[in-house]
Coordinates of C-alpha atoms in Angstrom, one line a residue:
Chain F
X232 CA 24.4 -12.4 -7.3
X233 CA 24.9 -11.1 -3.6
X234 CA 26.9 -8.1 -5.4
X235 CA 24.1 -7.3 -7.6
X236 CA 21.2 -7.4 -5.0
X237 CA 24.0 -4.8 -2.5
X238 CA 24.0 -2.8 -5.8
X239 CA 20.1 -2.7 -5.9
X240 CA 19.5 -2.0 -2.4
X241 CA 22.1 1.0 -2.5
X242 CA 20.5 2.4 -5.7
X243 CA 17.2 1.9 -3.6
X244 CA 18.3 3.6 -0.5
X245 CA 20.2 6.3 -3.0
X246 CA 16.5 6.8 -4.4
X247 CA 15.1 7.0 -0.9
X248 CA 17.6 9.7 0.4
X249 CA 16.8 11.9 -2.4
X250 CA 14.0 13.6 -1.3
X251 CA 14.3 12.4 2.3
X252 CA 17.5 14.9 2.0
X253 CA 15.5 17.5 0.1
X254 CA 11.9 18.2 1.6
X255 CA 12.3 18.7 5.5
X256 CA 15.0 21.6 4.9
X257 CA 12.2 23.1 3.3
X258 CA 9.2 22.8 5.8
X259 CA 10.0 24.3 8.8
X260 CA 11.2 27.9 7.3
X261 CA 7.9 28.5 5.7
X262 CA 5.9 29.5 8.5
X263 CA 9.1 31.5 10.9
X264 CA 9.4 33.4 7.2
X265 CA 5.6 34.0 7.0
X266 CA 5.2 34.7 10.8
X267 CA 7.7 37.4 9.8
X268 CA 6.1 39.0 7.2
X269 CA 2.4 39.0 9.2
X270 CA 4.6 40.3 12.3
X271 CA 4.6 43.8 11.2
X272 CA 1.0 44.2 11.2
X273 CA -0.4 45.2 14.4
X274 CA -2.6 43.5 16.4
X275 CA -2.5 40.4 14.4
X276 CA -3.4 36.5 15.8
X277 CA -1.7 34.1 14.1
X278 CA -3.8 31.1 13.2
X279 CA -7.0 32.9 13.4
X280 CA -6.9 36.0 10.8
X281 CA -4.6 37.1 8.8
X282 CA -4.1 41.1 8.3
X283 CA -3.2 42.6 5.1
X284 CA -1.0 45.8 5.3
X285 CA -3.5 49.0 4.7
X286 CA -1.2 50.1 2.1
X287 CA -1.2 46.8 0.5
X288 CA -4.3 45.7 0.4
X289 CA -4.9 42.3 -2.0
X290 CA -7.6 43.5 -4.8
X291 CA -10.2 40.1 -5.8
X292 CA -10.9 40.2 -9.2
X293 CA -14.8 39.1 -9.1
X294 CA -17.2 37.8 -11.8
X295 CA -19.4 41.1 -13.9
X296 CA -15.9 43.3 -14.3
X297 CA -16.2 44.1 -10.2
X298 CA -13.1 44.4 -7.8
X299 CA -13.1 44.4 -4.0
X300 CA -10.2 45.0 -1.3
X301 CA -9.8 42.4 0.9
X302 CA -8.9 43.8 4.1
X303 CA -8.4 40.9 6.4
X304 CA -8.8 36.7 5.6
X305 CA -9.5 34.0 8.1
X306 CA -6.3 31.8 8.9
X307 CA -7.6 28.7 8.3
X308 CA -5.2 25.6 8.1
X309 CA -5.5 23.0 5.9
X310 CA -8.9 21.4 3.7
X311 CA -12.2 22.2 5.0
X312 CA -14.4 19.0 5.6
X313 CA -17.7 19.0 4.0
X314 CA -20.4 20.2 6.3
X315 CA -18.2 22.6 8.2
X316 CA -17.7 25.7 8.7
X317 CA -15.8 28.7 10.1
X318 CA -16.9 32.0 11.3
X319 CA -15.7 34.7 13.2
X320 CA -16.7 38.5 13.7
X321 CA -14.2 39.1 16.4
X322 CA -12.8 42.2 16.2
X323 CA -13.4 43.3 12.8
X324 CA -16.3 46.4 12.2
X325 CA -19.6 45.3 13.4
X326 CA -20.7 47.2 10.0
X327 CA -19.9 47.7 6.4
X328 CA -20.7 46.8 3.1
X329 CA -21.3 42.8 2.9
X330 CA -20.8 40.7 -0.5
X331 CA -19.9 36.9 -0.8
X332 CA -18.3 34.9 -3.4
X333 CA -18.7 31.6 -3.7
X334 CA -16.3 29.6 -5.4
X335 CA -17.6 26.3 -7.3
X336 CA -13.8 24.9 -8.4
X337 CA -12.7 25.1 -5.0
X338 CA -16.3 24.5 -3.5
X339 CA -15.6 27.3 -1.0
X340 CA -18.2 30.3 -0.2
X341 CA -16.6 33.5 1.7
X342 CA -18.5 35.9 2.9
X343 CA -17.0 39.4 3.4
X344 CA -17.9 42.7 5.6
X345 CA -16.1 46.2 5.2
X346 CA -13.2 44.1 3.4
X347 CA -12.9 41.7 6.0
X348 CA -13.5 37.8 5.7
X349 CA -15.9 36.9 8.7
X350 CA -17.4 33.2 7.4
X351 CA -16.3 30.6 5.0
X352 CA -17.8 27.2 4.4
X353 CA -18.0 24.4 2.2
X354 CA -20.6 24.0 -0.4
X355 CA -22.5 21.8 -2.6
X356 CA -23.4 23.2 -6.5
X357 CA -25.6 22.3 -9.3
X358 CA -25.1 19.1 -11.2
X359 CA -23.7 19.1 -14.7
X360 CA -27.3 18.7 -16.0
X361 CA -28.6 21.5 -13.5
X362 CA -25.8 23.7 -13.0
X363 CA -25.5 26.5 -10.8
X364 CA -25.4 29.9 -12.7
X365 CA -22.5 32.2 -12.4
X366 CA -22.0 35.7 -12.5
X367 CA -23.1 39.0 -10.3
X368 CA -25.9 38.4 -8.4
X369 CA -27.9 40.6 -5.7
X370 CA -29.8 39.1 -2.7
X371 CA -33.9 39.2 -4.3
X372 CA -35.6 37.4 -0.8
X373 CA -34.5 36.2 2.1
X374 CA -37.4 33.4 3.7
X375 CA -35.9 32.0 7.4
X376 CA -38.5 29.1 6.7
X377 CA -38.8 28.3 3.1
X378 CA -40.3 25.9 2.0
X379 CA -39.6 25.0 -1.8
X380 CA -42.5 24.2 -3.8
X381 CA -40.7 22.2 -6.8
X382 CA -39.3 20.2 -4.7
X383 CA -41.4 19.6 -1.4
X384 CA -38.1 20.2 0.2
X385 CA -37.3 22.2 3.3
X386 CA -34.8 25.2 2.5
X387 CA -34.4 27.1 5.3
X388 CA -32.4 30.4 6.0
X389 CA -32.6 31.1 1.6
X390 CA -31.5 33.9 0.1
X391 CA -32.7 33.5 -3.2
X392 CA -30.6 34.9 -6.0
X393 CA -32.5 34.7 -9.3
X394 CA -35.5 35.0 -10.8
X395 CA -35.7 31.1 -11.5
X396 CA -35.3 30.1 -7.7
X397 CA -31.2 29.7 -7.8
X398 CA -31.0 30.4 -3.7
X399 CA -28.1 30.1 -0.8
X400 CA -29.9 27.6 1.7
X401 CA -29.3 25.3 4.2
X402 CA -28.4 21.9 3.6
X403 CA -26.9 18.8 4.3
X404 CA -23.9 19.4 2.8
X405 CA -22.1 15.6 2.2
X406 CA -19.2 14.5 0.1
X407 CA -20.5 13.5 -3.2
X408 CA -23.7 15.2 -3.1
X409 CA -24.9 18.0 -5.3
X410 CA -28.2 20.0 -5.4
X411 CA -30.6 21.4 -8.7
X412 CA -28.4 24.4 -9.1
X413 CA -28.7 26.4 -5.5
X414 CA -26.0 26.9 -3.4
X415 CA -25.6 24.5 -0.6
X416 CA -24.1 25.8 3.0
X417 CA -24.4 23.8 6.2
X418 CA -27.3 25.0 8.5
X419 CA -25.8 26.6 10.9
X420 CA -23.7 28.6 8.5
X421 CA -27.1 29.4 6.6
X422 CA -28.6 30.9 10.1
X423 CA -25.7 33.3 10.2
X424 CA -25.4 34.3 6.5
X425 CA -28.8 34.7 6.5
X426 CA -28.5 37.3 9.5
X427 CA -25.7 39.5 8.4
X428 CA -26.9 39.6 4.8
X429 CA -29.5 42.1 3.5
X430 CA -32.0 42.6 0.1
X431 CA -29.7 44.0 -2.3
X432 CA -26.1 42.7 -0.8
X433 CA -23.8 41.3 -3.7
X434 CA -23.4 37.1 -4.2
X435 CA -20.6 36.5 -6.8
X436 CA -20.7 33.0 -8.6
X437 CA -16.9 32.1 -10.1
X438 CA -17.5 29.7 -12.3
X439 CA -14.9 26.5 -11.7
X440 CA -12.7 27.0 -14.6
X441 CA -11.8 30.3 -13.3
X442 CA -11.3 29.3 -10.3
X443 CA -8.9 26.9 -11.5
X444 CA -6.5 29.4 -13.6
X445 CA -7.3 31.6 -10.4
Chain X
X1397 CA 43.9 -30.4 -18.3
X1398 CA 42.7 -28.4 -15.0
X1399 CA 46.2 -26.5 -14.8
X1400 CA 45.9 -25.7 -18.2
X1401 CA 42.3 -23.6 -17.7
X1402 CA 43.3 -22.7 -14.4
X1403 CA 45.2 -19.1 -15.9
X1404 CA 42.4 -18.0 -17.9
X1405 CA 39.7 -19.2 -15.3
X1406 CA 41.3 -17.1 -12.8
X1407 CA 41.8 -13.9 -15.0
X1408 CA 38.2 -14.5 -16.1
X1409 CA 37.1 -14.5 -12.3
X1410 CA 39.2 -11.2 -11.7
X1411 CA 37.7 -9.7 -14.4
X1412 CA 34.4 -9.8 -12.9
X1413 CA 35.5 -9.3 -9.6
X1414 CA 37.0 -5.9 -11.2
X1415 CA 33.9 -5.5 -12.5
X1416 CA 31.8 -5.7 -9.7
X1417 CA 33.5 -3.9 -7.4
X1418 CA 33.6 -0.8 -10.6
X1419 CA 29.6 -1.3 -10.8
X1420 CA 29.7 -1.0 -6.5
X1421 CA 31.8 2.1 -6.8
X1422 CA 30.3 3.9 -9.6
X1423 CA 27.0 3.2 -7.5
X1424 CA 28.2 4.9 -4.6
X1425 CA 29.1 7.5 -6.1
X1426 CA 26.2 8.5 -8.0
X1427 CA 24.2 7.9 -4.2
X1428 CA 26.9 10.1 -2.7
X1429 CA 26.7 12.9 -5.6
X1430 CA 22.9 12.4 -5.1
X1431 CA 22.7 12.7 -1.4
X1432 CA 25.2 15.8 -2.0
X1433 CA 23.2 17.8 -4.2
X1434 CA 20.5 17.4 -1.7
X1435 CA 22.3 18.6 0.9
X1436 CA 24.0 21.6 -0.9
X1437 CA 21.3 22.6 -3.4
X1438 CA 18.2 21.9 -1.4
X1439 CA 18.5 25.1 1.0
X1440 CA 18.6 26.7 -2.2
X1441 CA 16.0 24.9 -3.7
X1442 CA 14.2 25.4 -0.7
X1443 CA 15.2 29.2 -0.4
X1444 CA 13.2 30.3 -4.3
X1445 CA 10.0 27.8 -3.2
X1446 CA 10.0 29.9 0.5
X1447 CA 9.9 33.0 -1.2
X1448 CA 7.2 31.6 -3.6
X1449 CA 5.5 30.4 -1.0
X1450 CA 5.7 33.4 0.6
X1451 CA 4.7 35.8 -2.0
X1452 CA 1.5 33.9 -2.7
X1453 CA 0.9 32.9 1.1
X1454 CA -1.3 36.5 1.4
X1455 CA -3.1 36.5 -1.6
X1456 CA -6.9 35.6 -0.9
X1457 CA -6.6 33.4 -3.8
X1458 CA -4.3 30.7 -2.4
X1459 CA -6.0 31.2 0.8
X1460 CA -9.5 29.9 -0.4
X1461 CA -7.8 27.2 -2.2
X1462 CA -5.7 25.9 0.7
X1463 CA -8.8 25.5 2.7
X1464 CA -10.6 23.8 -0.4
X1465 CA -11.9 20.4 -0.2
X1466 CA -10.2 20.2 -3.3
X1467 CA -12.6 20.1 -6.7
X1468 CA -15.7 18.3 -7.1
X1469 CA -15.3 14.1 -8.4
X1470 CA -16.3 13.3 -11.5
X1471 CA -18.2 10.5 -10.5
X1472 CA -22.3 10.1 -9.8
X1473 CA -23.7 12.8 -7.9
X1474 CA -26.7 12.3 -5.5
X1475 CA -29.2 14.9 -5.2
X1476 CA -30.2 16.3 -1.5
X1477 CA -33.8 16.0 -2.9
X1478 CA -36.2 14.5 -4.9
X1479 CA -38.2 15.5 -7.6
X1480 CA -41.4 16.1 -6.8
X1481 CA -43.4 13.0 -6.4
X1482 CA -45.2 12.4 -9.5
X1483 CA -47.1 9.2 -11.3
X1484 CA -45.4 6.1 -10.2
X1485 CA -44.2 3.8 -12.2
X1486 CA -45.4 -0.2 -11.0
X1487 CA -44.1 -3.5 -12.2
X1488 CA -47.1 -5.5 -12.8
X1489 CA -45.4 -8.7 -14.1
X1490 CA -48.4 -10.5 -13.3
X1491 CA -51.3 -9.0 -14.9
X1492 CA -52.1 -9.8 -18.2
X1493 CA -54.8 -8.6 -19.9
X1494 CA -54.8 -11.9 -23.0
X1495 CA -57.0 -14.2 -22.9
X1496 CA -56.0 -17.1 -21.3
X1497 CA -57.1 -19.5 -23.4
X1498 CA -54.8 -18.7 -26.3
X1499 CA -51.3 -18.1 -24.6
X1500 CA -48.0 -17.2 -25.9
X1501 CA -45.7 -18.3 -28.2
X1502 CA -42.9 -19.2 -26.8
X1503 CA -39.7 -16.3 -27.0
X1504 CA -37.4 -19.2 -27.0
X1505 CA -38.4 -22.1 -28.0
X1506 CA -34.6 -23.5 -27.2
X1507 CA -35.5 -22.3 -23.3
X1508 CA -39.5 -23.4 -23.0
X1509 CA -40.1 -26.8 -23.2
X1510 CA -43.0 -28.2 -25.2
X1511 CA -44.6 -29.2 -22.0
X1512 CA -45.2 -25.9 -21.1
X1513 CA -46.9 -24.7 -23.9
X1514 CA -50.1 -24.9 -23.4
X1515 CA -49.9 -23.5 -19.9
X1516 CA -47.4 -20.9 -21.2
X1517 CA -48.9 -18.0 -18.9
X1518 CA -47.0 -19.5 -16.0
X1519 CA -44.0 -19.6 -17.9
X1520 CA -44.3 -16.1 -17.6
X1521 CA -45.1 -16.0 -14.3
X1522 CA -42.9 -19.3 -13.0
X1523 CA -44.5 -20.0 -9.9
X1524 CA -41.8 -20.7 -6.8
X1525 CA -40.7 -24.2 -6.0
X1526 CA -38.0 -25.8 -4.5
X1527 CA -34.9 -24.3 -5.3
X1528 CA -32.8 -25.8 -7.1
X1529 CA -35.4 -27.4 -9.7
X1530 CA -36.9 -24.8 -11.7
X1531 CA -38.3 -27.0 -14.4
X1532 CA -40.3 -29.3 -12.1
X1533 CA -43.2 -27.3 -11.9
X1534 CA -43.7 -28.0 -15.6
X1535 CA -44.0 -30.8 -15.5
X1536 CA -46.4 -31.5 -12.7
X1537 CA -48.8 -29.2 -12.8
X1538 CA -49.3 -29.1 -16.2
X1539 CA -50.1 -32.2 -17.2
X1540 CA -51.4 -31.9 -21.0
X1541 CA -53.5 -29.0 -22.6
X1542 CA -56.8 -30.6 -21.3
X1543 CA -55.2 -29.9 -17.5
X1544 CA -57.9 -28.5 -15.6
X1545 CA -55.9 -26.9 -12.8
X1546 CA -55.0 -23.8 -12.3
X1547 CA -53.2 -21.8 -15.0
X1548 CA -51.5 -19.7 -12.3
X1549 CA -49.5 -20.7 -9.6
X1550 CA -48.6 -18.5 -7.1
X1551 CA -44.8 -18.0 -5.6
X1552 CA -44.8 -20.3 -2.1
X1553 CA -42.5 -19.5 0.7
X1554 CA -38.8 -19.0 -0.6
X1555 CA -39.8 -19.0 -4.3
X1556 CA -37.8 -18.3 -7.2
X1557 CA -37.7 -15.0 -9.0
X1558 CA -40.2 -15.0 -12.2
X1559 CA -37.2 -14.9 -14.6
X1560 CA -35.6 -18.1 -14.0
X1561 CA -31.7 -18.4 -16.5
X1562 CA -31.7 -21.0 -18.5
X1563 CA -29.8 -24.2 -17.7
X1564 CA -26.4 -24.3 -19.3
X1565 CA -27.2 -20.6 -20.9
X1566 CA -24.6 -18.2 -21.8
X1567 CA -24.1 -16.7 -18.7
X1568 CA -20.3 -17.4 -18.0
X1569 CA -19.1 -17.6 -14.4
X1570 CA -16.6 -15.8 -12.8
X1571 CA -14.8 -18.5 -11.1
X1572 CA -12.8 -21.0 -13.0
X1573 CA -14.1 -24.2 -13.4
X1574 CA -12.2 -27.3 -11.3
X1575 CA -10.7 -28.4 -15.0
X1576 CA -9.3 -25.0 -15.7
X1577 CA -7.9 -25.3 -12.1
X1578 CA -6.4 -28.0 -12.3
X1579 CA -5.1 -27.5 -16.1
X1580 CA -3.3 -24.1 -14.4
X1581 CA -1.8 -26.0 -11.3
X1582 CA -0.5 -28.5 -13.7
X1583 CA 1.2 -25.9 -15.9
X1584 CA 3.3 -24.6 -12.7
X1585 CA 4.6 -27.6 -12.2
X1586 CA 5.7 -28.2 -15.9
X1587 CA 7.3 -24.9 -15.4
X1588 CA 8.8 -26.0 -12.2
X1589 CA 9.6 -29.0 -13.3
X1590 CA 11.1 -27.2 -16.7
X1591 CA 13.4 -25.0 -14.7
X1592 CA 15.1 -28.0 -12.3
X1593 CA 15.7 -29.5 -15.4
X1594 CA 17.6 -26.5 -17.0
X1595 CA 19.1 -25.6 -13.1
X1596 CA 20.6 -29.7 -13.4
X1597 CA 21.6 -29.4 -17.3
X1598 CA 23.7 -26.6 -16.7
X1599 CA 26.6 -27.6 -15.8
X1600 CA 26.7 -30.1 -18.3
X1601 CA 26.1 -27.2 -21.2
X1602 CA 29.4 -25.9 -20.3
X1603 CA 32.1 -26.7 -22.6
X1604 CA 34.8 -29.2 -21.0

């Protein structure tokens, strides 16, 4: 009996030394190989942006048959919580041609300038019953202070996307929350979009099954 | 008669002895091969998923879904807003526009008593008493169909709910009752009790 429970424990401690042996070789090579690779490109801040090379620059397939160069992506490490945000301008062109895609499987909206990636955020979508559209969409109004009549609900910063009052507002954006099929983005985050983006820039909707094979 | 068994006794305990001490080995081996294969193949391993890593680590793609909250649950979603405030709905549980004189038959006539008949718009409407005792009020009150007093009571201080269950309805509890308690106690030690007796037989089962 004392044989068979050594046995056990050595087959259990076999077991345990399997991956113990296997995952932490793996780990700490990742990033000295990455840092590596974003070395060669000048001028670049680890943890904050990363630069694509100019002769390598990663195309984004986007929904309506449209394409854009992403020219620089913010570094940011791990999950996003709800609610927060990141944005940063720093040292990418104060101008060029903005568009945003939002992405409802990953619940992630990015918003891009000349090819660069200056905010990202998490979002909340339509429900399954009032789902938010996707697609190609341009910017129709922008309101600071909306207020929405179908709702008797505050929406400010909006940028309003369809005829049928699909919009990017702020709003409280919670775990387990969803809206009536606008777009969601914490309020601060709404303030800023709402200042870089004009009439007429792009919004591009990927619907979540994309985004998943994506 | 001991000397006799004592040869194939003791061969029959080396046997096992071999075989245990085979079982240990061929254990420790395998954990040995295991923990070897970790060691030689995982740089390898390790070596194809960096590069894989690697090649996908710059692709926007991967990017936006490394900083994903991951996808939405399936579970209940609650709206940031309300609908727009329309016609409220209101429980009027009280109001009844009969007349009432005639009253109404009895749903159940299995969970009104007869008593209550005649005053059945209270039944309705059970008026609070003392927890505890939701038939009382029947009673009292509502002496016989000629009971002047009021058909209505109202709900006193720490009254019960107008839907009162009935008694002894089919409403099953959750927690076992003492009898089902005590049946399952009793059955662990029969198993108990079982099992000592089998440990004790034992060695009397052997042959000689």
């Amino acid at each position: 009996m004392r044989s068979f429970i050594l046995v056990v424990l050595i087959c259990l401690a076999g077991i345990m030394l399997w991956p113990a042996a296997k995952e932490p070789a793996a780990a700490p090579e990742i990033d000295a190989k990455s840092a590596a690779l974003l070395a060669h490109v000048p001028d670049n801040a680890p943890g904050t942006r990363i630069w694509y090379a100019a002769n390598d620059y990663p195309r984004l397939k986007l929904p309506g048959g449209h394409e854009e160069i992403v020219r620089s992506a913010l570094n940011i490490k791990g999950p996003m919580q709800f609610g927060s945000f990141i944005w940063d301008e720093e040292r990418v062109p104060k101008k060029g041609p903005m568009w945003v895609r939002v992405d409802l499987g990953h619940q992630i909206l990015s918003v891009f300038r000349g090819g660069h990636e200056i905010g990202s955020a998490v979002i909340l979508y339509g429900t399954d019953g009032k789902p938010t559209p996707t697609g190609d969409f341009t910017v129709l109004q922008k309101a600071a202070d909306y207020h929405s009549h179908a709702y008797d609900a505050a929406m400010p910063y909006m940028l309003r996307i369809t005829n049928d009052g699909v919009a990017i507002h702020g709003s409280n954006v919670r775990e387990g929350y969803a809206t009536h099929g606008c777009i969601g983005v914490p309020p601060d985050f709404a303030k800023r979009l709402f200042t870089v983006m004009a009439k007429g820039d792009p919004v591009f909707i990927v619907p979540a099954s994309t985004a998943k094979q994506g | 008669m001991k000397q006799q068994d004592e040869s194939p006794a003791a061969k029959a305990d080396g046997r096992r002895r071999r075989w245990k001490r085979t079982l240990l080995l061929t254990t420790l081996f395998v954990c040995l091969f295991f923990v070897a294969v970790a060691e030689r193949g995982g740089p390898a391993i390790s070596k194809i998923r960096k590069d894989g890593i690697v090649a996908t680590l710059l692709d926007p793609l991967s990017l936006f879904a490394g900083r994903s909250p991951g996808e939405r649950g399936e579970g209940a979603l609650l709206p940031t807003k309300l609908a727009k405030a329309g016609p409220e709905e209101r429980v009027l549980s009280e109001v009844r526009d009969r007349d009432p004189g005639i009253g109404d038959p009895p749903a159940d006539p299995g969970f009104l008593p007869d008593a209550a008949l005649p005053g059945s718009r209270a039944a309705d409407a059970l008026p609070g008493g003392p927890a505890g005792e939701p038939f009382a009020p029947f009673g009292a009150p509502f002496g016989g169909p000629g009971d002047p007093g009021p058909s209505f009571i109202p709900g006193g201080p720490g009254g019960s709910p107008p839907f009162t269950p009935p008694p002894g309805g089919g409403i099953a509890s959750g927690i076992p009752e003492p009898g089902t308690w005590a049946v399952m106690i009793l059955g662990f030690f029969a198993v108990g009790w079982a099992m000592r007796r089998r440990a004790q037989l034992r060695p009397g089962l052997l042959p000689e």
